[in-house]
Amino acid sequence: MNVIELAGVTKRYGARAALEAIDLTLPEGGTLGLLGPNGAGKTTTLRLLLGFCRPTEGTVRLRGRDPVDPASRDGLGYLPERLIVPGRTRVRGFLRLHARLAGLHGADADRQADEAMELVGVSERASDRLASLSKGLRQRVGFAQALLGPPDIVLLDEPTSGLDPIGIRDAREWIQAARNRGCTLLVSSHVLSEVERTCDSIAILHEGRIAARGSLDEIVREGESLEDAFVRVVGA
């Protein structure tokens, strides 16, 4: 069963096409790395799946539903490229709020928030205001809220942004753990090495179109790295 489906999707902003005739599917339990240069349409794709914007043409389905249907987002985790949060909010309060938004209540919401903080290594900062955290720590908190529930679909937009090498290694482990429990993941990233390690299929967007789609073995030729294949597909 395909959890994510885009069929003939075009998204225009005025005369500019951010996406042009996109066809993309991701089956339940699959992990897709969405690659492309800046402006290729990666974030627009995620915004369409979340119902933040509507396609100009074509259809978008999340679990077979239109993304504007709130039921399509049950069990969905999302980490945006830029996590914008009220700076005065404290870490534990922020995660408790998101646990409640994920459908948890009372002690269950508190427990999930505490477990998420432990998972991403911010338990000692539970009472700190988000505005006082470094970018890397805020990214860890962002990961924590995306993994609350736990979700069965996770959309990650530049998940390693702001993370140091240890944080990148930790993020890889969080993604792998989600994969191991059957979560469906779509990861939009510029960090090709991390996509190579964590995703079982790849789609490369270029100028709003799918320039390549398949498994790593199908996209990367003999003797190439993923970086070599990426440059070959999109041009230098």
Short mmCIF file of C-alpha atoms in Angstrom, two decimals:
data_model
loop_
_atom_site.label_atom_id
_atom_site.label_comp_id
_atom_site.label_asym_id
_atom_site.label_seq_id
_atom_site.Cartn_x
_atom_site.Cartn_y
_atom_site.Cartn_z
CA MET A 1 0.00 0.00 0.00
CA ASN A 2 1.32 3.44 -0.92
CA VAL A 3 1.25 5.81 2.04
CA ILE A 4 2.40 8.80 -0.02
CA GLU A 5 1.16 9.49 -3.55
CA LEU A 6 1.64 12.45 -5.86
CA ALA A 7 0.15 12.03 -9.32
CA GLY A 8 0.70 14.60 -12.06
CA VAL A 9 1.37 17.28 -9.46
CA THR A 10 2.22 20.79 -10.62
CA LYS A 11 2.54 23.70 -8.22
CA ARG A 12 2.81 27.23 -9.60
CA TYR A 13 3.40 30.49 -7.82
CA GLY A 14 2.29 33.02 -10.39
CA ALA A 15 4.19 32.31 -13.59
CA ARG A 16 6.86 30.23 -11.80
CA ALA A 17 6.43 26.46 -11.52
CA ALA A 18 7.93 25.13 -8.27
CA LEU A 19 6.93 21.59 -9.34
CA GLU A 20 6.01 20.34 -12.79
CA ALA A 21 4.08 17.09 -13.44
CA ILE A 22 5.49 15.18 -10.46
CA ASP A 23 4.67 11.49 -10.00
CA LEU A 24 5.97 10.05 -6.73
CA THR A 25 4.91 7.19 -4.46
CA LEU A 26 6.24 5.73 -1.22
CA PRO A 27 4.93 2.41 0.14
CA GLU A 28 4.20 1.73 3.77
CA GLY A 29 7.44 1.15 5.68
CA GLY A 30 9.59 2.63 2.90
CA THR A 31 12.27 5.26 3.35
CA LEU A 32 12.75 7.83 0.60
CA GLY A 33 15.56 10.36 0.36
CA LEU A 34 14.41 13.47 -1.50
CA LEU A 35 17.42 15.22 -3.04
CA GLY A 36 17.90 18.27 -5.22
CA PRO A 37 19.66 21.63 -5.49
CA ASN A 38 18.28 24.69 -3.73
CA GLY A 39 14.97 25.67 -5.30
CA ALA A 40 14.37 22.23 -6.84
CA GLY A 41 11.00 21.83 -5.08
CA LYS A 42 11.80 19.61 -2.09
CA THR A 43 10.18 21.78 0.58
CA THR A 44 7.20 22.48 -1.69
CA THR A 45 6.68 18.71 -1.95
CA LEU A 46 6.58 18.40 1.83
CA ARG A 47 4.25 21.39 2.14
CA LEU A 48 1.84 19.77 -0.30
CA LEU A 49 1.88 16.51 1.67
CA LEU A 50 1.13 18.42 4.88
CA GLY A 51 -1.74 20.38 3.32
CA PHE A 52 0.06 23.69 3.84
CA CYS A 53 -0.52 24.49 0.17
CA ARG A 54 -2.61 23.03 -2.64
CA PRO A 55 -1.46 21.68 -6.01
CA THR A 56 -2.23 23.77 -9.07
CA GLU A 57 -2.78 20.51 -10.96
CA GLY A 58 -2.78 16.83 -10.04
CA THR A 59 -3.58 14.98 -6.83
CA VAL A 60 -1.77 14.51 -3.52
CA ARG A 61 -2.72 11.72 -1.14
CA LEU A 62 -1.50 10.84 2.33
CA ARG A 63 -2.82 7.43 3.41
CA GLY A 64 -5.27 7.70 0.53
CA ARG A 65 -6.71 10.97 1.85
CA ASP A 66 -6.45 14.55 0.73
CA PRO A 67 -3.86 16.21 3.03
CA VAL A 68 -6.35 18.96 3.94
CA ASP A 69 -8.33 16.23 5.74
CA PRO A 70 -7.08 16.32 9.36
CA ALA A 71 -7.49 12.53 9.56
CA SER A 72 -4.70 12.14 7.00
CA ARG A 73 -2.25 13.53 9.57
CA ASP A 74 -3.05 11.14 12.41
CA GLY A 75 0.21 9.49 13.44
CA LEU A 76 2.28 11.91 11.36
CA GLY A 77 5.55 13.42 12.61
CA TYR A 78 7.12 16.45 10.92
CA LEU A 79 10.42 18.23 11.40
CA PRO A 80 10.55 21.49 9.40
CA GLU A 81 13.77 22.90 8.02
CA ARG A 82 13.44 25.86 10.39
CA LEU A 83 11.81 25.08 13.72
CA ILE A 84 10.12 28.32 14.76
CA VAL A 85 8.91 28.20 18.35
CA PRO A 86 7.87 30.70 21.04
CA GLY A 87 11.19 31.59 22.60
CA ARG A 88 9.81 31.82 26.15
CA THR A 89 8.40 28.29 26.00
CA ARG A 90 10.33 25.75 28.04
CA VAL A 91 11.53 22.48 26.56
CA ARG A 92 9.32 20.16 28.62
CA GLY A 93 6.25 22.34 28.13
CA PHE A 94 6.82 22.48 24.37
CA LEU A 95 7.04 18.69 24.13
CA ARG A 96 4.06 18.12 26.43
CA LEU A 97 2.01 20.39 24.17
CA HIS A 98 3.04 18.44 21.09
CA ALA A 99 2.32 15.14 22.86
CA ARG A 100 -1.23 16.37 23.47
CA LEU A 101 -1.49 17.48 19.85
CA ALA A 102 -0.44 13.94 18.90
CA GLY A 103 -3.48 12.62 20.79
CA LEU A 104 -1.88 11.77 24.13
CA HIS A 105 -3.36 12.91 27.43
CA GLY A 106 -2.41 13.37 31.06
CA ALA A 107 0.31 11.07 32.35
CA ASP A 108 0.80 9.53 28.90
CA ALA A 109 1.64 12.94 27.42
CA ASP A 110 4.06 13.67 30.28
CA ARG A 111 5.72 10.27 29.92
CA GLN A 112 6.13 10.58 26.16
CA ALA A 113 7.60 14.07 26.52
CA ASP A 114 10.11 12.84 29.10
CA GLU A 115 11.03 9.80 26.98
CA ALA A 116 11.50 12.00 23.90
CA MET A 117 13.82 14.32 25.84
CA GLU A 118 15.82 11.33 27.02
CA LEU A 119 16.03 9.92 23.49
CA VAL A 120 17.51 13.09 21.98
CA GLY A 121 19.69 13.98 24.96
CA VAL A 122 18.05 17.18 26.24
CA SER A 123 16.64 15.97 29.58
CA GLU A 124 19.03 18.22 31.50
CA ARG A 125 17.63 21.23 29.62
CA ALA A 126 13.97 20.38 30.33
CA SER A 127 13.32 23.62 32.24
CA ASP A 128 15.28 25.87 29.88
CA ARG A 129 13.55 28.30 27.56
CA LEU A 130 13.86 27.37 23.90
CA ALA A 131 15.30 30.80 23.11
CA SER A 132 18.32 30.00 25.29
CA LEU A 133 19.25 26.84 23.36
CA SER A 134 21.86 26.60 20.64
CA LYS A 135 20.71 25.78 17.11
CA GLY A 136 21.89 22.20 17.53
CA LEU A 137 19.94 21.71 20.76
CA ARG A 138 16.83 23.25 19.20
CA GLN A 139 17.20 20.76 16.34
CA ARG A 140 17.31 17.94 18.88
CA VAL A 141 14.11 19.27 20.45
CA GLY A 142 12.62 19.41 16.95
CA PHE A 143 13.48 15.75 16.44
CA ALA A 144 11.90 14.93 19.80
CA GLN A 145 8.57 16.52 18.83
CA ALA A 146 8.62 14.82 15.40
CA LEU A 147 9.02 11.40 17.04
CA LEU A 148 6.30 11.81 19.69
CA GLY A 149 3.42 9.39 19.53
CA PRO A 150 5.23 7.49 18.15
CA PRO A 151 4.25 8.32 14.56
CA ASP A 152 3.97 5.83 11.71
CA ILE A 153 4.85 8.44 9.06
CA VAL A 154 7.68 10.96 9.52
CA LEU A 155 8.59 13.81 7.17
CA LEU A 156 12.02 15.33 7.80
CA ASP A 157 13.18 18.52 6.08
CA GLU A 158 16.98 18.94 6.40
CA PRO A 159 17.03 16.93 9.64
CA THR A 160 20.74 17.36 10.36
CA SER A 161 20.72 21.15 10.00
CA GLY A 162 22.68 22.72 12.86
CA LEU A 163 23.84 19.39 14.30
CA ASP A 164 27.49 18.69 15.08
CA PRO A 165 29.08 15.35 14.07
CA ILE A 166 27.83 13.64 17.23
CA GLY A 167 24.34 15.02 16.63
CA ILE A 168 24.42 13.80 13.02
CA ARG A 169 25.39 10.32 14.22
CA ASP A 170 22.58 10.42 16.79
CA ALA A 171 20.05 11.56 14.15
CA ARG A 172 21.07 8.63 11.98
CA GLU A 173 20.33 6.29 14.90
CA TRP A 174 16.91 7.90 15.54
CA ILE A 175 16.00 7.50 11.87
CA GLN A 176 17.21 3.90 11.85
CA ALA A 177 15.19 3.11 14.98
CA ALA A 178 12.06 4.52 13.31
CA ARG A 179 12.78 2.38 10.22
CA ASN A 180 13.21 -0.71 12.36
CA ARG A 181 9.70 -0.34 13.83
CA GLY A 182 8.18 0.00 10.36
CA CYS A 183 7.79 3.76 10.17
CA THR A 184 7.44 5.31 6.69
CA LEU A 185 10.01 8.10 6.27
CA LEU A 186 10.54 10.83 3.71
CA VAL A 187 13.84 12.64 4.26
CA SER A 188 14.65 15.83 2.35
CA SER A 189 18.33 16.61 2.71
CA HIS A 190 21.46 18.12 1.18
CA VAL A 191 23.66 15.73 3.19
CA LEU A 192 24.06 12.99 0.61
CA SER A 193 26.11 10.69 2.83
CA GLU A 194 23.33 10.57 5.43
CA VAL A 195 20.67 9.86 2.82
CA GLU A 196 22.89 7.08 1.48
CA ARG A 197 23.11 5.54 4.95
CA THR A 198 19.46 5.88 6.02
CA CYS A 199 17.23 5.60 2.91
CA ASP A 200 16.34 2.60 0.77
CA SER A 201 15.23 4.66 -2.23
CA ILE A 202 16.05 8.08 -3.69
CA ALA A 203 14.31 10.70 -5.78
CA ILE A 204 16.32 13.58 -7.26
CA LEU A 205 14.40 16.76 -8.06
CA HIS A 206 15.82 19.22 -10.57
CA GLU A 207 14.06 22.38 -11.71
CA GLY A 208 10.78 21.12 -10.33
CA ARG A 209 10.83 17.73 -12.05
CA ILE A 210 11.85 14.22 -11.04
CA ALA A 211 15.25 13.79 -12.69
CA ALA A 212 15.95 10.32 -11.23
CA ARG A 213 14.07 7.84 -9.05
CA GLY A 214 15.01 4.41 -7.77
CA SER A 215 17.12 2.45 -5.33
CA LEU A 216 20.68 3.50 -4.60
CA ASP A 217 21.97 0.72 -6.87
CA GLU A 218 19.72 1.89 -9.69
CA ILE A 219 20.88 5.52 -9.50
CA VAL A 220 24.58 5.15 -8.67
CA ARG A 221 26.68 3.69 -11.48
CA GLU A 222 29.66 1.44 -10.91
CA GLY A 223 32.59 3.40 -9.57
CA GLU A 224 30.42 6.40 -8.60
CA SER A 225 29.54 7.84 -5.21
CA LEU A 226 26.06 9.24 -4.60
CA GLU A 227 27.62 12.71 -4.92
CA ASP A 228 28.99 11.77 -8.36
CA ALA A 229 25.56 10.50 -9.43
CA PHE A 230 23.85 13.62 -8.09
CA VAL A 231 26.16 15.92 -10.09
CA ARG A 232 25.70 13.78 -13.18
CA VAL A 233 21.90 14.00 -12.90
CA VAL A 234 21.53 17.69 -12.11
CA GLY A 235 24.65 19.00 -13.85
CA ALA A 236 27.60 20.86 -12.36
#
